Coordinates of N, CA and C in Angstrom, one line a residue:
X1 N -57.9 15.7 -14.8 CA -58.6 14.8 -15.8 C -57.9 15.0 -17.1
X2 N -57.7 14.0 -17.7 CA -56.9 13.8 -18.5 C -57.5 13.7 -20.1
X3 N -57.4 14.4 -21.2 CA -58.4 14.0 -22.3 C -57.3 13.2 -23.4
X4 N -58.2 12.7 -24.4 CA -57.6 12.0 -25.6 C -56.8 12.7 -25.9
X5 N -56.0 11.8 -26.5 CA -53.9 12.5 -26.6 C -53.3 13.4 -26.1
X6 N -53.7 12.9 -25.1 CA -52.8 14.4 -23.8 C -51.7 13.5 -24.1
X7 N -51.2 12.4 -23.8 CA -50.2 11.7 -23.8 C -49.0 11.6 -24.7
X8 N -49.7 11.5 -26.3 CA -49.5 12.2 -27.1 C -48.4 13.6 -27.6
X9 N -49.3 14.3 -27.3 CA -48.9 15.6 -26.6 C -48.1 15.9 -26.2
X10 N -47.7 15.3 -24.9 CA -46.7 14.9 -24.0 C -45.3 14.9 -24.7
X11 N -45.8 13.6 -25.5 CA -44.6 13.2 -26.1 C -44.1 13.9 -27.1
X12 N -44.7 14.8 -27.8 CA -44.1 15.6 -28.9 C -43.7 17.0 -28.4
X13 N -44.1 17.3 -27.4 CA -43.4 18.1 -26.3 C -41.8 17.9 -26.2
X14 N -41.9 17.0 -25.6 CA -40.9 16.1 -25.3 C -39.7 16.5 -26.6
X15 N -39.9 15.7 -27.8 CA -39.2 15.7 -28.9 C -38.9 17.0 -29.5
X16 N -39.8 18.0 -29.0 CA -39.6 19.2 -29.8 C -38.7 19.7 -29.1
X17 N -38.6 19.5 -27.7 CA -37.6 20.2 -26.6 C -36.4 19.9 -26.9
X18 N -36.3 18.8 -27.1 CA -34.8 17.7 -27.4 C -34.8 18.0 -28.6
X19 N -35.4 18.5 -29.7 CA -34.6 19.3 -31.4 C -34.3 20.5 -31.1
X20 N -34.6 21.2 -30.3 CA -34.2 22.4 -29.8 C -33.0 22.7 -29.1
X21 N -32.2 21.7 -28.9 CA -30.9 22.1 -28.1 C -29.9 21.3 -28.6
X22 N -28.8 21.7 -28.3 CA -27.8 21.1 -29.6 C -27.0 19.5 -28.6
X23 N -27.1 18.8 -29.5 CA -26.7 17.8 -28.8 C -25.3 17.8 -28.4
X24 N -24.9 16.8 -27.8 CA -23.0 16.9 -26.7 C -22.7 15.2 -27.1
X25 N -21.6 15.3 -28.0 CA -21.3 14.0 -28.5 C -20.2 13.8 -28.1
X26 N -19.3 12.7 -27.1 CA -18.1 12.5 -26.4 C -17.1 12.3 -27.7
X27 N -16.1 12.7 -28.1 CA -14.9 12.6 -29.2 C -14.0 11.2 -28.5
X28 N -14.8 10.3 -28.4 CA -13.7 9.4 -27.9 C -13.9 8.7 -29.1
X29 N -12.3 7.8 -29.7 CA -11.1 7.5 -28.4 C -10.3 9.2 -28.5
X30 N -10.4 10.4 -29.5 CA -9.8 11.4 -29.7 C -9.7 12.1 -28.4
X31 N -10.9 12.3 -27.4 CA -10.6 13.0 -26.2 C -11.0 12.1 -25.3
X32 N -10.2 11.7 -24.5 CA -10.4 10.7 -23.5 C -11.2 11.3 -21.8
X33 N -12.3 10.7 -21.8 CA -12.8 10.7 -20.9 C -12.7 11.3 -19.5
X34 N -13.4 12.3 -18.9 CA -13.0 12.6 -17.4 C -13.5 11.6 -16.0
X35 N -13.0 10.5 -16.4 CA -13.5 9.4 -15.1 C -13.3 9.9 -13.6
X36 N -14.4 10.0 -13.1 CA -14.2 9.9 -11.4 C -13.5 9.3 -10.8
X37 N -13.4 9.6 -9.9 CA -11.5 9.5 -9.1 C -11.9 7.8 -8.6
X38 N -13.3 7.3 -8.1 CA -13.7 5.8 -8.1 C -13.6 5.0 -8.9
X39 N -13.6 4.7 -10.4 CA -13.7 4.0 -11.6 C -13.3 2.6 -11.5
X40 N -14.3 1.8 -11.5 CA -14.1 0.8 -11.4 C -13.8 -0.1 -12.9
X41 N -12.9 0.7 -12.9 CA -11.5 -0.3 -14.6 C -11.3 -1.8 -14.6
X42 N -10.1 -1.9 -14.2 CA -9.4 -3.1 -14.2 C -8.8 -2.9 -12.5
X43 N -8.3 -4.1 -12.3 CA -7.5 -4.3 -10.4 C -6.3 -4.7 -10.8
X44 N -5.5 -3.8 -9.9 CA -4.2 -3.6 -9.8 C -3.8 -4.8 -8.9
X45 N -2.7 -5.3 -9.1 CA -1.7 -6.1 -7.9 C -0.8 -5.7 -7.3
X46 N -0.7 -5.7 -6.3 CA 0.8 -5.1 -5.4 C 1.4 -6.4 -4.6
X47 N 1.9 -7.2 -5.9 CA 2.3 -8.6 -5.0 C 3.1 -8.6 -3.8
X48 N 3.7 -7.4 -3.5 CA 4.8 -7.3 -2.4 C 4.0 -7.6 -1.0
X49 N 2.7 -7.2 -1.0 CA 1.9 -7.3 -0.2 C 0.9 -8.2 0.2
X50 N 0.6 -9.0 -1.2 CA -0.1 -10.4 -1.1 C 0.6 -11.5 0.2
X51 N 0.1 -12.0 0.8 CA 0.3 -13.0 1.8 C 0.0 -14.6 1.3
X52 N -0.8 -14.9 0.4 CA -1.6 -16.1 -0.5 C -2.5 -16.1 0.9
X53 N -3.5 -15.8 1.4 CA -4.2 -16.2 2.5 C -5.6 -16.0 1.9
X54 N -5.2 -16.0 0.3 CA -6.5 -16.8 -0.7 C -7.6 -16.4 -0.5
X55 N -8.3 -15.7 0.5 CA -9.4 -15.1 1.0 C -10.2 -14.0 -0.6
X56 N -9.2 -13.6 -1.1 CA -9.7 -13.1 -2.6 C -10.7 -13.9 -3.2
X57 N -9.5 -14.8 -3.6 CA -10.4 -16.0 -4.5 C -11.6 -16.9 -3.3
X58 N -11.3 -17.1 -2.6 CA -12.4 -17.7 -1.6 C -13.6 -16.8 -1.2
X59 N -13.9 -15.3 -1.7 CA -15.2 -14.8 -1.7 C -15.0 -14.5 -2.6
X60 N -14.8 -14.6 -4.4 CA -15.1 -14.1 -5.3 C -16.4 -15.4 -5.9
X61 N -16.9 -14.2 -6.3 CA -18.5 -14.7 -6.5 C -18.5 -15.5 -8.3
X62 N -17.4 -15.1 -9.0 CA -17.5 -15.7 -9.9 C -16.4 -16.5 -10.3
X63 N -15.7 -16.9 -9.5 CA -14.1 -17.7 -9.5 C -13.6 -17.5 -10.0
X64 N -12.9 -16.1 -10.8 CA -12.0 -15.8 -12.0 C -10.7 -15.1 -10.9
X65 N -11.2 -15.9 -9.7 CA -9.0 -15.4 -9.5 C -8.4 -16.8 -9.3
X66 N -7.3 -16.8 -9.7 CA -6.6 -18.1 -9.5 C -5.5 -17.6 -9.1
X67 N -4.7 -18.4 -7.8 CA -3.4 -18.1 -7.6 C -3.0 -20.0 -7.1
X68 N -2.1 -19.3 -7.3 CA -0.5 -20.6 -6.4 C 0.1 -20.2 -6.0
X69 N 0.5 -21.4 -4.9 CA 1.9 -21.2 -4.3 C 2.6 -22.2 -3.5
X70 N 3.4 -21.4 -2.9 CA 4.4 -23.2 -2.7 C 5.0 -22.8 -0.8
X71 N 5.4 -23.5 -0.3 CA 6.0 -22.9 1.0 C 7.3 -23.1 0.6
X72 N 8.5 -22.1 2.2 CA 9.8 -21.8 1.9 C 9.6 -21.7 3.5
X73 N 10.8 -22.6 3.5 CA 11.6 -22.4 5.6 C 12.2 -21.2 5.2
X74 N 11.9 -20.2 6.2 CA 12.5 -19.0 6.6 C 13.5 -19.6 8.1
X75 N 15.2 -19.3 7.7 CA 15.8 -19.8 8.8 C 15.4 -18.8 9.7
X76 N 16.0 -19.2 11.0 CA 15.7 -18.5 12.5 C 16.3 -17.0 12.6
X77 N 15.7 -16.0 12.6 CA 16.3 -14.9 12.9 C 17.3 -14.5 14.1
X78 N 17.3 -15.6 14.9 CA 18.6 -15.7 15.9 C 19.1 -16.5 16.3
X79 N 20.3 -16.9 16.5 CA 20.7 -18.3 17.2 C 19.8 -18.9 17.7
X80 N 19.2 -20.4 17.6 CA 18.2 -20.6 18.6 C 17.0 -20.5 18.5
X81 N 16.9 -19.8 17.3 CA 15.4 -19.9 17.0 C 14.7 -20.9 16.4
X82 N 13.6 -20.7 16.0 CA 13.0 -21.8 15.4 C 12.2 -21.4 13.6
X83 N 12.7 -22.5 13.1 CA 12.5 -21.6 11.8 C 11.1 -21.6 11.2
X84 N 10.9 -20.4 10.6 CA 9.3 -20.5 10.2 C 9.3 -20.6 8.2
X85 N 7.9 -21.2 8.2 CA 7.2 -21.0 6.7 C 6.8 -20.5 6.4
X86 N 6.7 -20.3 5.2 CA 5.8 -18.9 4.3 C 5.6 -19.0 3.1
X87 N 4.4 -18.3 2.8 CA 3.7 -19.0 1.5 C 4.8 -18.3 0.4
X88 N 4.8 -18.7 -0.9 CA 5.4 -17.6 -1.7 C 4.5 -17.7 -2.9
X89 N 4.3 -16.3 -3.6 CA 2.8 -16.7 -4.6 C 3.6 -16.7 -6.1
X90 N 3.4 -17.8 -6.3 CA 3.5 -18.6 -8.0 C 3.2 -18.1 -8.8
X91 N 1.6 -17.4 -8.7 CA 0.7 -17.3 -10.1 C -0.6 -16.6 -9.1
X92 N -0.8 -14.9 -10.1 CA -1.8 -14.7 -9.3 C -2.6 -14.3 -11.1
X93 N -3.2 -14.6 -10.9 CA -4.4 -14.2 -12.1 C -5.6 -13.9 -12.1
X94 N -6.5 -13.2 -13.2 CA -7.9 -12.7 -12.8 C -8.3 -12.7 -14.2
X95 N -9.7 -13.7 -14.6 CA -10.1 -13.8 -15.6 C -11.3 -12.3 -15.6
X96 N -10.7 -11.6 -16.6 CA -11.8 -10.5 -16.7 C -12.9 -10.9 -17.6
X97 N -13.0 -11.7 -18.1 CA -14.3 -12.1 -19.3 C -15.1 -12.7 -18.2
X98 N -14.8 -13.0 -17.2 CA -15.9 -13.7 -15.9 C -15.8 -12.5 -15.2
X99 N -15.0 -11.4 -14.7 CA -15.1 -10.7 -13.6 C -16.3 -10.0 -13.8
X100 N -17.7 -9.8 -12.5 CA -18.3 -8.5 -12.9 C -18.3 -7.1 -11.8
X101 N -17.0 -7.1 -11.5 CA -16.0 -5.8 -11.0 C -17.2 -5.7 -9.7
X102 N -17.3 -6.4 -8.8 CA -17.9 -6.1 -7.4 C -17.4 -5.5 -6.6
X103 N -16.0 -6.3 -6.6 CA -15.1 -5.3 -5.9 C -15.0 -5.9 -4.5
X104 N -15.4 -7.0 -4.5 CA -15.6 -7.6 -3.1 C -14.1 -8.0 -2.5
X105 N -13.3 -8.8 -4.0 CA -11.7 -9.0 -3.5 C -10.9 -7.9 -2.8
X106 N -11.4 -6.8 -3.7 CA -10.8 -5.5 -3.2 C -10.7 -5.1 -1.6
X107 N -12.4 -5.4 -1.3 CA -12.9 -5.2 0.0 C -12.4 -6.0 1.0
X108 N -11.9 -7.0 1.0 CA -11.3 -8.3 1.6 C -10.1 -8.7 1.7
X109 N -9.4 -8.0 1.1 CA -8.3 -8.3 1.6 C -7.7 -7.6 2.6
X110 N -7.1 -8.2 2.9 CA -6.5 -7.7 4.8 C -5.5 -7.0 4.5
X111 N -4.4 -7.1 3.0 CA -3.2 -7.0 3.4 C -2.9 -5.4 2.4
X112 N -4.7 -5.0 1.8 CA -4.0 -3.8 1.0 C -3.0 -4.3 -0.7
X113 N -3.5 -5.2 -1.2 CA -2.7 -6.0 -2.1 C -3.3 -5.7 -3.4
X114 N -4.7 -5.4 -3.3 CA -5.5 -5.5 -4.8 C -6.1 -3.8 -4.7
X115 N -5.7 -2.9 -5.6 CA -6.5 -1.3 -6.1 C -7.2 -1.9 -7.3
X116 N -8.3 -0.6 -7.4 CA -8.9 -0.3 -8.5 C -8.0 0.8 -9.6
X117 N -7.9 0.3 -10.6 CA -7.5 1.0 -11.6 C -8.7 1.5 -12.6
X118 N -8.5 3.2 -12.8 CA -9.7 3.8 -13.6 C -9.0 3.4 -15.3
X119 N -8.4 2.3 -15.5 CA -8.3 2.1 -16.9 C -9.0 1.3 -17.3
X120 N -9.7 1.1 -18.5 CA -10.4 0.4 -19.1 C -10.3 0.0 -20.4
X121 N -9.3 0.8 -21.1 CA -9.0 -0.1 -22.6 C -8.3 -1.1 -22.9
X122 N -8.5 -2.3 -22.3 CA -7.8 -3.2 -22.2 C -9.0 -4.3 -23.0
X123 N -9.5 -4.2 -24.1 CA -9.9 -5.2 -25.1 C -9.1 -5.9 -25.8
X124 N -9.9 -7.0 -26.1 CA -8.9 -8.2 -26.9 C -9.5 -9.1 -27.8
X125 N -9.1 -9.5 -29.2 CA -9.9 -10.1 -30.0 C -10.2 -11.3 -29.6
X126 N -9.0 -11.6 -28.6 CA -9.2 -13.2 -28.5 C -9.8 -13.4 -26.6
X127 N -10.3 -13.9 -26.4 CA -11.2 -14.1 -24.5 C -9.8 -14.7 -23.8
X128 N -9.2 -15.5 -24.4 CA -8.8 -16.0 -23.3 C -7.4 -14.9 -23.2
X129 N -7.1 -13.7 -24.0 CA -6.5 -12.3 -23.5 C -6.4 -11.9 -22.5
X130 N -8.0 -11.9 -22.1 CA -8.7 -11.2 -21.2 C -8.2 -11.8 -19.7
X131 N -7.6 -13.2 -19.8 CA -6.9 -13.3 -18.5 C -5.6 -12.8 -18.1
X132 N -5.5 -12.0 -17.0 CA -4.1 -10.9 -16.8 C -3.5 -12.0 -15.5
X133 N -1.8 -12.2 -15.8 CA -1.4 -12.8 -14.9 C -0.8 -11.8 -14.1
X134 N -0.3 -12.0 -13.4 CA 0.1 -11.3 -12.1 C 1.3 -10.0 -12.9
X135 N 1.9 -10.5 -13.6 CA 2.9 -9.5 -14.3 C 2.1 -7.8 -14.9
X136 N 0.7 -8.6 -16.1 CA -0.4 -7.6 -16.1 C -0.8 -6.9 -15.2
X137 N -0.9 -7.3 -14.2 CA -1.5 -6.8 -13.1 C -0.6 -6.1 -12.3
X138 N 0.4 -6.3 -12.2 CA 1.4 -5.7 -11.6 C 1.8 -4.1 -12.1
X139 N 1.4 -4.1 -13.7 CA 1.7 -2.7 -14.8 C 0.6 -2.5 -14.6
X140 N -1.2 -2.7 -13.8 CA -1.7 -1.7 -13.8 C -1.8 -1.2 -12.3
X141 N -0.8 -1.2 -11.7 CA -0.4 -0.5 -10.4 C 0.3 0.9 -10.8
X142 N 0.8 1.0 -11.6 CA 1.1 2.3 -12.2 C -0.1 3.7 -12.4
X143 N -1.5 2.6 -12.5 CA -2.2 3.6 -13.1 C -3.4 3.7 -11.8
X144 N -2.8 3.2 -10.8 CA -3.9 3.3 -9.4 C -3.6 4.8 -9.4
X145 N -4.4 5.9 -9.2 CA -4.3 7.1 -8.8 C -4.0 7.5 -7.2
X146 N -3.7 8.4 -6.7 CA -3.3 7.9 -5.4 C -4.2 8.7 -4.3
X147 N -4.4 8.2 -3.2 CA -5.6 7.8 -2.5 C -5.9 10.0 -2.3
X148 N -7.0 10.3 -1.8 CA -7.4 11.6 -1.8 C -6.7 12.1 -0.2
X149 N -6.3 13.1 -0.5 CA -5.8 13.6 0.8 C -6.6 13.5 1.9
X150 N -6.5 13.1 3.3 CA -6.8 13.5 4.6 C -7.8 14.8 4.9
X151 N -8.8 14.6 5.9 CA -9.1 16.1 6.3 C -8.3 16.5 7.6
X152 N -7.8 17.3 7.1 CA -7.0 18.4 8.4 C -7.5 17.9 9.7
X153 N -8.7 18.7 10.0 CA -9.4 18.1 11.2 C -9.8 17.0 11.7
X154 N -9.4 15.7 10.8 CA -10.2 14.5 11.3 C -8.9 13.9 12.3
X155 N -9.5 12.9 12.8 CA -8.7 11.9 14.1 C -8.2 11.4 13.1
X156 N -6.8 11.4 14.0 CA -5.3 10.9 13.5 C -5.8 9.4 13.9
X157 N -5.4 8.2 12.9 CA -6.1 7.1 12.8 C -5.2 6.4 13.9
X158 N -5.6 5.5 14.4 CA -5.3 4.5 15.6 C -3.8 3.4 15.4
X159 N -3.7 3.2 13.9 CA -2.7 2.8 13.8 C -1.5 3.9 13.8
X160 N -1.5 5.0 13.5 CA -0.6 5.8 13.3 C -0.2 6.5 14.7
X161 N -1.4 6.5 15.5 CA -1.2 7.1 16.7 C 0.3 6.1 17.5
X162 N -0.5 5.0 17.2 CA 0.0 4.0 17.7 C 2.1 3.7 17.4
X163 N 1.8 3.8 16.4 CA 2.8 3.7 15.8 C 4.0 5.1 16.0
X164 N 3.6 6.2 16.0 CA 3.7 7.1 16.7 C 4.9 7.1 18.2
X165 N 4.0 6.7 18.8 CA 3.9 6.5 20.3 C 5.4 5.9 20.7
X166 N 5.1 4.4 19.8 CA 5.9 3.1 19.9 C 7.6 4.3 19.5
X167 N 7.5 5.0 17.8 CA 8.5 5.4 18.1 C 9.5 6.8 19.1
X168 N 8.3 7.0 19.5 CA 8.4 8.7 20.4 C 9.4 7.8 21.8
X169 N 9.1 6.8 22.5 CA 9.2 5.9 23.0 C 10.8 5.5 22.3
X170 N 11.1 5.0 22.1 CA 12.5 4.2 21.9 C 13.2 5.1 21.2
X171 N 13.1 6.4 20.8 CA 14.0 7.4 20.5 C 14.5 8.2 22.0
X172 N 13.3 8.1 22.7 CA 13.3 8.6 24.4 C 14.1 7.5 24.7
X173 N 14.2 6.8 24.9 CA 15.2 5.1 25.1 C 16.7 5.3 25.0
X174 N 16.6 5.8 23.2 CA 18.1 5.8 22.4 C 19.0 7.1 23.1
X175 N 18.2 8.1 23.3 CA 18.4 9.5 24.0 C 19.2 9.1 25.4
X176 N 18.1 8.6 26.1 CA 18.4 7.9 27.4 C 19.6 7.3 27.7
X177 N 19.5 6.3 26.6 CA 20.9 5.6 26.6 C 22.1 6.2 26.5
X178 N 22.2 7.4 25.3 CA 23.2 7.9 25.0 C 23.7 9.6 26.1
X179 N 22.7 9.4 26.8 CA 22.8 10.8 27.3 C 24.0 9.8 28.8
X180 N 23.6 8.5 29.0 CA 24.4 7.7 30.3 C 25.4 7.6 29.9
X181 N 25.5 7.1 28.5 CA 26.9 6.7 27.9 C 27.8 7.7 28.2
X182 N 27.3 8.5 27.4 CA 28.1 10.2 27.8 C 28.5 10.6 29.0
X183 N 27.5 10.2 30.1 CA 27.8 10.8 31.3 C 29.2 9.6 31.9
X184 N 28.6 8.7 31.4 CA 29.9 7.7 31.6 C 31.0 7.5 31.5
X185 N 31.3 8.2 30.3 CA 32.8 8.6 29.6 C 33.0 9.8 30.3
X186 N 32.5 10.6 30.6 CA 32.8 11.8 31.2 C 33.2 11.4 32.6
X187 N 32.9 10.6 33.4 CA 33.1 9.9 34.7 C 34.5 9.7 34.7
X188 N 34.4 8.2 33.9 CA 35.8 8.2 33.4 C 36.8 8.6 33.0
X189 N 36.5 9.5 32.2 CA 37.8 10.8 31.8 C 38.2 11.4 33.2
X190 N 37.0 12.1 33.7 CA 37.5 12.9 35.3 C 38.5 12.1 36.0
X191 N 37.9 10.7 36.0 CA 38.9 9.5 37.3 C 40.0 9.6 36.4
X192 N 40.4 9.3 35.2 CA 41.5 8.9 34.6 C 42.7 10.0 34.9
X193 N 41.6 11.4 34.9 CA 42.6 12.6 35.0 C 43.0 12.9 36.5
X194 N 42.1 12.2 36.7 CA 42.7 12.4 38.5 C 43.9 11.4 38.9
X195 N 43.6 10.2 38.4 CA 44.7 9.6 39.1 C 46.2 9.8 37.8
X196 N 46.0 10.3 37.0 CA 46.9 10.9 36.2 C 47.7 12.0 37.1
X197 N 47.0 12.7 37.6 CA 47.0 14.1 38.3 C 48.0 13.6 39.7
X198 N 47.3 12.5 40.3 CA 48.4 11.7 41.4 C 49.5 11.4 41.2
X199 N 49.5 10.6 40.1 CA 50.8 9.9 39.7 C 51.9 10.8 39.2
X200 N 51.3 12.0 38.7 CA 52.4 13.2 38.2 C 53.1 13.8 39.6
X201 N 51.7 13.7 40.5 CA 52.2 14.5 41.6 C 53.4 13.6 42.3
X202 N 53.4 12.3 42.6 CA 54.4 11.4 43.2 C 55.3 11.4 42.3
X203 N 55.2 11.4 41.0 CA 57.1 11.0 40.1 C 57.4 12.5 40.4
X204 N 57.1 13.9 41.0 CA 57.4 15.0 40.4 C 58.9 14.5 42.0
X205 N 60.0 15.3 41.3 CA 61.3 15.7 42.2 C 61.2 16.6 43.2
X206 N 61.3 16.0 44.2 CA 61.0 17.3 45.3 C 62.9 18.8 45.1
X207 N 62.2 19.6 45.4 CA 63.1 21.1 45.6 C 64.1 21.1 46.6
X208 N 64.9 21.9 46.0 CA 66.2 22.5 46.8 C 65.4 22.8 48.3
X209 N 65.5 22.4 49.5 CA 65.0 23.7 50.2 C 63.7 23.0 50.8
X210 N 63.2 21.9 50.5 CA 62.0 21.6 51.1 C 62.4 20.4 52.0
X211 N 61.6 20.8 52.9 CA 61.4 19.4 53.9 C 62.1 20.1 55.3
X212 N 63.1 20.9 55.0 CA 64.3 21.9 56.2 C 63.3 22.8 56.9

């Protein structure tokens, strides 16, 4: 049961506790901040990796990515082949005065192309600053931190196994091959010295004394 200004009370409780301890004031911009290894800053681009398969901009919830691009015949990689197309990206951009960092592009892309960058001082007097073209974006790939080590114990991931495998396989191949080659030349050397070994024996001059 509660009586008149308990609540009160409460509150000056409260305030008296909080004058009692010394406050903790951040020195920024002089000491810069200990951001968690997630920080969701600004997005990095790794155009090498972009494909344009646009899927960024086609789930972003507030339309602030823009890209272009144009196609290029790639000739045939062998006599006889047949040549293929491929996008090539023009213009990748991201208006940050619209972005509100969901993170969903990040999530969606297939090809590993867009990081989070824990930087965030990237203010501008003017908004339309705030849009970073692909070049911007490119310089904050520098400041992607890099991913957290593996646990010892966990399963070796399926692409890696895989990949693995494929090359454990064609080094056993390259071995294979070169261990025949080898045996091959060795073949051949023996035959060559043998009929070497004949033909010395027939030009050789028979002896005083033989055949009697």
């Amino acid at each position: 049961m509660s009586f008149p200004g308990s609540g009160l009370a409460k509150g000056l409780a409260v305030t008296l506790r909080t004058m009692t301890k010394r406050s903790v004031t951040a020195q920024y911009p002089d000491v810069q901040p200990d951001l968690p290894p997630r920080t969701r800053g600004v997005i990095g681009l790794f155009e090498e990796n972009c494909t344009v398969c646009m899927l960024c901009a086609r789930e972003c919830p507030d339309w602030c990515i823009y890209i272009d691009s144009h196609k290029e015949t790639v000739p045939p990689a062998a006599p006889g082949g047949r040549e293929r197309s491929r996008n090539v990206l023009d213009r990748f951009a991201i208006d940050f005065a619209l972005c509100m960092y969901c993170g969903i592009c990040i999530e969606v892309c297939p090809f590993d192309a867009l990081f989070w960058s824990p930087e965030f001082e990237y203010a501008e007097t003017d908004i339309h600053e705030l849009t970073h073209e692909r070049d911007k974006l490119r310089e904050w790939m520098w400041t992607v931190p890099e991913p957290p080590a593996l646990d010892p114990a966990a399963e070796e991931p399926k692409e890696l196994a895989a990949a693995r495998k494929a090359a454990d396989k064609l080094a056993a191949q390259q071995q294979a091959e070169a261990e025949a080659a080898q045996a091959q030349e060795q073949a051949q050397a023996a035959e060559q010295e043998s009929v070497d070994q004949e033909s010395a024996d027939r030009d050789r001059p028979d002896t005083p004394g033989e055949g009697t």
